[in-house]
Amino acid sequence: MSSKKPGSDHHADAAHELPPDQVLFGRSAVMALLRKRAEKICVANIPVLLCGPAGSGKEMVARWVHAHSAFWAGQFVKVNCAAIPGSLLESELFGYEKGAFTGANSSKPGRVEIAHKGTLFLDEIAELDLTLQSKLLHFLQDGRFSRIGDEVERSVETRLICSSNRNLEQEIEAQSFRSDLFYRVSVVQLKLPSLSERKEDIPVLAEYLRTAFEKEFAIKSEPFGEEMLEYFTSLNWPGNVRELSNEVARHVLIGPHEAATQRQPRQRPATDNGTAGRGAVSLKHVAKDAIREMERSVILGVLRDNQWNRRKAAQVLKISYRALIYKIRDAGLRRSGESRGPLS
Ligand SMILES: Nc1ncnc2c1ncn2[C@@H]1O[C@H](COP(=O)(O)OP(=O)(O)OP(=O)(O)O)[C@@H](O)[C@H]1O
Ligand SMILES: [Mg+2]
C-alpha cells in the first residue's frame, strides 16, 4: 500500500500505475473540468471526497492528487473500508499496543500513522459504521489519536482523500452516515463521470491500457484498428474504465476474436441482441461482424481441405501467406486437437 515514487505503489500492474495526464483525463470536456479543479486543490491540504460510479477511476484520481500534493514523497495509504471487517477496521486505522486485546502479541502502528506526511485514502467511506465514524471525526478534528490500548496521544499530519460510490447525502438522510463527518471529509467534492459520459476518451484509454497490459504480461498484441475503437466507443460500459480495462486485458491475452466471444451481452450495442430502437443501429458493425464470421468459416474450410497446409491454403484463398497467418490468429482458429499456440 505504500509508495516512495509519486503515484505508484508496490503493485506493478496496469491497475496501479498512474497513466500520463492526457490519458488519465483524456480529451472530454467533463474530464478537463475535473482536471482543472483537481489541479487547484492538490496543492492545499484540504480533504477531498471523490464520488462516482464503480470503476470510474476514483482511486486513480486519488493517486494523481497525492502525486501532485506537497506530500507526494510520503506514502499513499489506502484503507478499503468495505473490505476490512468493522471489528478489525479500528485497529487497522489507529493501530494497537501489545496486549490491547487477545491476539495482540506485539504493537502495531495504524494506517493513519503510516500516512504521516503522506496521503490517507479512505476507500468506500460509506461502509464505516457509526462508532468508527465518530472516532474518525475525532481524529480529523486535530490529527490526534491513540493506538488501541495506549494512553499516549499521537499526532500526525496527513492528506485525507475519501471515496464513495454511494450518495452520502442519502446515507445521511437514512441516518447511516454522520453529517458532521460528511462536512469534514467533503470540503471539496470531485465527481468522476461514468465512461459513457466521456466516450471520446475511450480510444486513448484503450490504446494506453493495451500497451500497459503488453508490458505487464510481456506479450505483443495487435493494435486496435479504427473500427474496433469505434465499436468500443459505441458500447455503454456499465462497469466503466474497469470493464474496458478487462476487455483490453482479454484482447491482449487471448486475442481479439476470443475476447469478442467472451464479451458480456449487456456490454454489446443494442443492435447485437435484436433490440433495435433502443440505441443507434450501426449497420457498419453488423456488416463487419457478418463478413468476419463468413471469412472465418471459409478460411477454416480451406485449411481443413488442405490438411492445414497454410501455404497451399493461402494460394487457394489468393492471399499472401502472411495475411493468412494474421487472419488465423485474428480469428483464433486452431486445428482441432491442436494445443493453444503462443498467444502473440
Ligand atoms: N483514466 C484512467 N486511465 C487509465 N486507467 C484507468 C483510468 N481510470 C481508471 N482506470 C483503470 O480502471 C480501473 C478502475 O479504476 P479505479 O480503481 O480508480 O476506479 P474506482 O472508481 O476507484 O472503482 P471502484 O468504485 O470500483 O473502487 C483500474 O484498473 C484503473 O487502472
Ligand atoms: Mg476504488
Coordinates of C-alpha atoms and ligand atoms in Angstrom, one line a residue:
M1 CA 0.0 0.0 0.0
S2 CA 2.9 2.3 0.3
S3 CA 4.8 4.3 -2.2
K4 CA 8.1 6.1 -2.5
K5 CA 7.6 7.3 -6.0
P6 CA 4.6 9.6 -6.7
G7 CA 1.5 7.8 -7.7
S8 CA 2.8 4.2 -7.6
D9 CA 2.9 1.5 -5.0
H10 CA 4.2 -2.0 -4.8
H11 CA 1.6 -3.3 -7.3
A12 CA 3.4 -3.1 -10.6
D13 CA 0.2 -3.9 -12.6
A14 CA -1.6 -1.7 -15.0
A15 CA -4.3 -1.1 -12.4
H16 CA -1.9 0.9 -10.2
E17 CA 0.4 2.7 -12.5
L18 CA -0.5 6.3 -13.0
P19 CA -1.0 7.0 -16.7
P20 CA 0.2 10.2 -18.3
D21 CA -2.2 13.1 -17.8
Q22 CA -3.5 13.1 -21.4
V23 CA -4.6 9.5 -20.8
L24 CA -5.9 9.9 -17.3
F25 CA -8.0 12.9 -18.1
G26 CA -8.5 12.2 -21.8
R27 CA -9.9 14.9 -24.1
S28 CA -13.5 15.1 -22.9
A29 CA -14.8 18.4 -21.6
V30 CA -16.1 16.8 -18.4
M31 CA -12.7 15.4 -17.5
A32 CA -11.0 18.7 -18.4
L33 CA -13.2 20.4 -15.9
L34 CA -12.4 17.8 -13.3
R35 CA -8.6 18.2 -14.0
K36 CA -8.9 22.0 -13.5
R37 CA -10.5 21.5 -10.1
A38 CA -8.1 18.8 -9.1
E39 CA -5.1 20.9 -10.1
K40 CA -6.4 23.7 -7.9
I41 CA -6.9 21.6 -4.8
C42 CA -3.9 19.3 -4.9
V43 CA -1.5 21.9 -3.5
A44 CA -3.6 22.8 -0.5
N45 CA -4.0 20.2 2.2
I46 CA -7.8 20.1 2.2
P47 CA -9.9 16.9 2.4
V48 CA -11.3 15.7 -0.9
L49 CA -14.3 13.4 -1.5
L50 CA -14.3 11.5 -4.7
C51 CA -17.6 10.2 -5.9
G52 CA -18.8 8.5 -9.0
P53 CA -19.8 5.0 -10.1
A54 CA -17.8 1.9 -9.6
G55 CA -14.8 1.5 -11.8
S56 CA -14.8 5.2 -13.0
G57 CA -11.3 6.0 -11.8
K58 CA -11.8 7.4 -8.2
E59 CA -8.7 5.7 -6.9
M60 CA -6.7 6.7 -10.0
V61 CA -7.6 10.4 -9.3
A62 CA -6.8 10.0 -5.6
R63 CA -3.3 8.7 -6.6
W64 CA -2.9 11.6 -9.0
V65 CA -3.8 14.2 -6.3
H66 CA -1.3 12.5 -4.0
A67 CA 1.4 12.6 -6.6
H68 CA 0.8 16.3 -7.2
S69 CA 0.5 17.3 -3.5
A70 CA 3.1 18.6 -1.1
F71 CA 3.1 15.1 0.5
W72 CA 4.0 13.3 -2.8
A73 CA 7.2 11.9 -1.2
G74 CA 5.2 10.3 1.6
Q75 CA 3.1 7.1 1.3
F76 CA -0.2 6.7 -0.3
V77 CA -2.0 4.6 2.2
K78 CA -5.2 3.0 1.1
V79 CA -7.8 1.7 3.5
N80 CA -10.6 -0.2 1.9
C81 CA -13.4 0.3 4.4
A82 CA -15.6 -2.2 2.5
A83 CA -13.1 -5.0 2.6
I84 CA -12.0 -4.9 6.2
P85 CA -14.5 -6.2 8.7
G86 CA -15.8 -3.5 11.1
S87 CA -14.2 -5.1 14.1
L88 CA -10.8 -5.0 12.6
L89 CA -11.0 -1.6 10.9
E90 CA -10.4 0.4 14.1
S91 CA -7.2 -1.4 14.8
E92 CA -6.2 -1.2 11.2
L93 CA -6.7 2.5 11.2
F94 CA -5.3 3.5 14.6
G95 CA -3.1 0.6 15.4
Y96 CA -2.8 -1.1 18.8
E97 CA -0.4 -1.8 21.7
K98 CA 0.8 -5.2 22.7
G99 CA -1.8 -6.8 25.0
A100 CA -4.6 -4.5 23.9
F101 CA -6.8 -7.5 23.1
T102 CA -6.4 -11.2 22.8
G103 CA -4.0 -11.9 20.0
A104 CA -2.3 -8.5 20.1
N105 CA 1.1 -10.1 20.7
S106 CA 3.0 -7.1 19.6
S107 CA 2.3 -3.4 19.0
K108 CA 1.3 -2.3 15.5
P109 CA 1.1 1.1 14.1
G110 CA -2.2 2.0 12.3
R111 CA -2.6 3.2 8.8
V112 CA -3.0 6.8 9.9
E113 CA 0.4 6.7 11.4
I114 CA 1.9 5.2 8.2
A115 CA 0.2 8.0 6.3
H116 CA 2.1 10.7 8.2
K117 CA 3.3 13.3 5.7
G118 CA 1.6 11.3 3.0
T119 CA -2.0 10.6 1.9
L120 CA -4.6 8.6 3.7
F121 CA -7.1 7.2 1.2
L122 CA -10.3 6.0 2.8
D123 CA -12.0 4.0 0.0
E124 CA -15.7 3.4 0.3
I125 CA -16.1 5.6 3.4
A126 CA -19.9 5.0 3.5
E127 CA -19.1 1.5 4.8
L128 CA -17.8 2.7 8.1
D129 CA -20.1 2.0 11.0
L130 CA -21.3 4.9 13.1
T131 CA -19.0 4.2 16.0
L132 CA -15.9 4.3 13.8
Q133 CA -17.3 7.4 12.0
S134 CA -17.3 9.3 15.3
K135 CA -13.7 8.1 16.1
L136 CA -12.6 9.2 12.6
L137 CA -14.3 12.5 13.1
H138 CA -12.5 13.0 16.4
F139 CA -9.2 12.2 14.7
L140 CA -9.9 14.6 11.8
Q141 CA -10.5 17.5 14.1
D142 CA -6.9 17.8 15.2
G143 CA -5.0 14.9 13.7
R144 CA -4.6 13.3 17.2
F145 CA -5.4 9.7 18.1
S146 CA -4.3 6.9 20.3
R147 CA -3.5 3.3 19.4
I148 CA -5.9 0.9 20.9
G149 CA -4.8 0.0 24.5
D150 CA -2.5 3.0 24.6
E151 CA -2.7 6.1 26.8
V152 CA -0.3 8.1 24.7
E153 CA -1.8 10.5 22.3
R154 CA -0.1 10.7 19.0
S155 CA -0.4 13.3 16.3
V156 CA 0.0 13.0 12.5
E157 CA -0.2 15.3 9.5
T158 CA -1.8 13.7 6.6
R159 CA -3.7 14.4 3.4
L160 CA -7.1 12.9 3.5
I161 CA -8.9 11.6 0.4
C162 CA -12.1 9.7 0.7
S163 CA -14.2 7.9 -1.9
S164 CA -17.7 6.7 -2.2
N165 CA -19.9 5.3 -4.9
R166 CA -22.9 5.7 -2.7
N167 CA -24.7 9.0 -2.4
L168 CA -23.6 10.2 1.0
E169 CA -26.4 12.8 1.3
Q170 CA -28.9 10.0 1.0
E171 CA -26.9 8.0 3.6
I172 CA -27.2 11.0 6.0
E173 CA -30.9 11.1 5.5
A174 CA -31.1 7.4 6.2
Q175 CA -29.0 8.1 9.4
S176 CA -26.3 5.8 8.4
F177 CA -23.7 8.5 7.8
R178 CA -22.9 11.3 10.2
S179 CA -23.5 14.7 8.7
D180 CA -20.7 16.3 10.6
L181 CA -18.2 13.8 9.2
F182 CA -19.6 14.4 5.8
Y183 CA -18.9 18.1 6.0
R184 CA -15.4 17.4 7.3
V185 CA -14.4 15.0 4.5
S186 CA -16.1 16.7 1.6
V187 CA -14.6 20.2 1.7
V188 CA -14.0 19.6 -2.0
Q189 CA -16.0 17.1 -3.9
L190 CA -14.9 15.7 -7.3
K191 CA -17.3 13.7 -9.2
L192 CA -16.0 11.1 -11.7
P193 CA -18.2 10.7 -14.7
S194 CA -19.3 7.3 -16.0
L195 CA -17.3 6.1 -19.1
S196 CA -20.5 6.6 -21.2
E197 CA -20.4 10.3 -20.3
R198 CA -16.9 10.6 -21.7
K199 CA -16.9 8.3 -24.7
E200 CA -14.4 10.4 -26.7
D201 CA -11.8 9.2 -24.1
I202 CA -12.3 5.5 -24.9
P203 CA -9.8 5.2 -27.8
V204 CA -6.9 6.8 -25.9
L205 CA -7.7 4.8 -22.8
A206 CA -8.0 1.5 -24.8
E207 CA -4.6 2.1 -26.5
Y208 CA -2.9 3.0 -23.3
L209 CA -4.3 0.0 -21.5
R210 CA -3.3 -2.3 -24.3
T211 CA 0.3 -1.2 -24.1
A212 CA 0.2 -1.3 -20.3
F213 CA -1.0 -4.9 -20.4
E214 CA 1.5 -5.8 -23.1
K215 CA 4.2 -4.8 -20.7
E216 CA 2.6 -6.4 -17.7
F217 CA 2.1 -9.8 -19.5
A218 CA 5.3 -9.5 -21.6
I219 CA 3.2 -10.2 -24.7
K220 CA 2.7 -8.5 -28.0
S221 CA -0.8 -7.8 -29.3
E222 CA -2.5 -6.4 -32.4
P223 CA -3.1 -2.6 -32.1
F224 CA -6.8 -1.8 -32.2
G225 CA -8.0 -0.8 -35.6
E226 CA -10.1 2.3 -36.2
E227 CA -13.2 0.1 -36.4
M228 CA -12.6 -1.7 -33.2
L229 CA -12.1 1.6 -31.4
E230 CA -15.3 2.9 -33.0
Y231 CA -17.0 -0.3 -31.8
F232 CA -15.7 0.2 -28.3
T233 CA -17.0 3.8 -28.4
S234 CA -20.5 2.5 -29.3
L235 CA -20.7 0.4 -26.1
N236 CA -22.1 1.6 -22.9
W237 CA -19.6 0.1 -20.4
P238 CA -21.7 -0.2 -17.3
G239 CA -18.6 -1.2 -15.4
N240 CA -16.8 1.9 -16.6
V241 CA -13.0 2.1 -17.1
R242 CA -12.6 -1.2 -15.1
E243 CA -14.7 -3.0 -17.6
L244 CA -12.9 -1.5 -20.5
S245 CA -9.6 -2.5 -18.9
N246 CA -10.8 -6.1 -18.5
E247 CA -11.8 -6.2 -22.2
V248 CA -8.4 -4.9 -23.2
A249 CA -6.7 -7.4 -21.0
R250 CA -8.6 -10.2 -22.7
H251 CA -7.7 -8.8 -26.1
V252 CA -4.0 -8.8 -25.2
L253 CA -4.1 -12.3 -23.6
I254 CA -6.3 -14.3 -25.8
G255 CA -6.6 -12.2 -29.0
P256 CA -9.4 -10.1 -30.5
H257 CA -11.7 -12.9 -31.7
E258 CA -11.9 -14.9 -28.5
A259 CA -12.2 -11.7 -26.5
A260 CA -15.2 -10.8 -28.6
T261 CA -16.9 -14.2 -27.9
Q262 CA -16.4 -13.7 -24.2
R263 CA -18.0 -10.2 -24.2
Q264 CA -20.9 -9.8 -21.8
P265 CA -24.2 -9.5 -23.7
R266 CA -25.2 -6.4 -21.7
Q267 CA -22.0 -4.8 -23.0
R268 CA -22.9 -5.2 -26.6
P269 CA -24.6 -2.4 -28.5
A270 CA -28.4 -2.6 -28.7
T271 CA -28.2 -3.8 -32.3
D272 CA -26.4 -7.0 -31.4
N273 CA -29.3 -8.6 -29.4
G274 CA -32.0 -7.5 -31.7
T275 CA -33.3 -4.7 -29.6
A276 CA -33.1 -2.1 -32.3
G277 CA -34.8 1.1 -31.4
R278 CA -33.2 1.4 -28.0
G279 CA -29.9 2.7 -29.5
A280 CA -28.4 3.7 -32.7
V281 CA -28.1 0.9 -35.3
S282 CA -24.6 0.6 -36.6
L283 CA -25.1 -1.1 -39.9
K284 CA -21.3 -0.9 -40.4
H285 CA -20.7 -3.1 -37.4
V286 CA -23.4 -5.6 -38.3
A287 CA -21.9 -5.9 -41.8
K288 CA -18.4 -6.2 -40.5
D289 CA -19.3 -8.9 -38.0
A290 CA -21.1 -10.9 -40.7
I291 CA -18.2 -10.6 -43.1
R292 CA -15.7 -11.6 -40.4
E293 CA -17.8 -14.6 -39.5
M294 CA -18.1 -15.7 -43.2
E295 CA -14.4 -15.2 -43.7
R296 CA -13.7 -17.3 -40.7
S297 CA -15.7 -20.3 -41.9
V298 CA -14.3 -20.1 -45.4
I299 CA -10.7 -20.0 -44.1
L300 CA -11.4 -22.9 -41.8
G301 CA -12.9 -24.9 -44.6
V302 CA -9.9 -24.3 -47.0
L303 CA -7.4 -25.1 -44.2
R304 CA -9.2 -28.4 -43.5
D305 CA -9.3 -29.2 -47.2
N306 CA -5.6 -28.7 -47.4
Q307 CA -4.8 -30.6 -44.1
W308 CA -3.8 -27.2 -42.6
N309 CA -1.0 -26.6 -45.1
R310 CA -1.0 -22.9 -44.7
R311 CA 1.0 -22.1 -47.9
K312 CA -1.4 -24.2 -50.0
A313 CA -4.4 -22.6 -48.3
A314 CA -3.1 -19.1 -48.9
Q315 CA -2.8 -19.9 -52.6
V316 CA -6.3 -21.2 -52.8
L317 CA -7.6 -18.2 -51.0
K318 CA -5.5 -15.9 -53.2
I319 CA -4.0 -14.0 -50.2
S320 CA -0.4 -13.8 -49.0
Y321 CA 0.9 -16.3 -46.6
R322 CA 1.5 -13.6 -44.0
A323 CA -2.1 -12.3 -44.4
L324 CA -3.4 -15.8 -43.8
I325 CA -1.3 -16.2 -40.7
Y326 CA -2.7 -12.9 -39.4
K327 CA -6.2 -13.9 -40.2
I328 CA -5.8 -17.3 -38.5
R329 CA -4.5 -15.6 -35.4
D330 CA -7.1 -12.8 -35.5
A331 CA -10.0 -15.3 -35.8
G332 CA -8.5 -17.6 -33.1
L333 CA -8.5 -20.6 -35.5
R334 CA -6.9 -23.8 -34.4
R335 CA -6.6 -27.2 -35.9
S336 CA -8.9 -29.5 -33.8
G337 CA -6.8 -31.3 -31.3
E338 CA -4.0 -28.7 -31.6
S339 CA -3.0 -27.2 -28.3
R340 CA -3.1 -23.5 -27.9
G341 CA -0.2 -21.9 -29.6
P342 CA 1.7 -18.9 -28.5
L343 CA -0.6 -16.0 -27.6
S344 CA 1.1 -13.3 -29.5
Ligands
LIG1 N1 -8.0 7.4 -16.5 C1 -7.6 6.2 -16.5 N2 -6.6 5.8 -17.2 C2 -6.2 4.5 -17.2 N3 -6.8 3.6 -16.4 C3 -7.8 3.9 -15.6 C4 -8.3 5.3 -15.6 N4 -9.3 5.3 -14.8 C5 -9.5 4.1 -14.3 N5 -8.6 3.2 -14.8 C6 -8.4 1.8 -14.5 O1 -9.7 1.3 -14.3 C7 -9.8 0.5 -13.1 C8 -10.8 1.1 -12.1 O2 -10.2 2.4 -11.7 P1 -10.3 2.8 -10.1 O3 -10.0 1.7 -9.2 O4 -9.6 4.1 -10.0 O5 -11.9 3.1 -10.1 P2 -12.8 3.3 -8.8 O6 -13.8 4.4 -9.2 O7 -12.0 3.5 -7.6 O8 -13.6 1.9 -8.7 P3 -14.4 1.3 -7.5 O9 -15.6 2.2 -7.2 O10 -14.9 0.0 -8.1 O11 -13.5 1.2 -6.4 C9 -8.4 0.4 -12.6 O12 -7.9 -0.8 -13.1 C10 -7.7 1.6 -13.2 O13 -6.3 1.2 -13.5
MG2 MG -12.0 2.3 -5.8

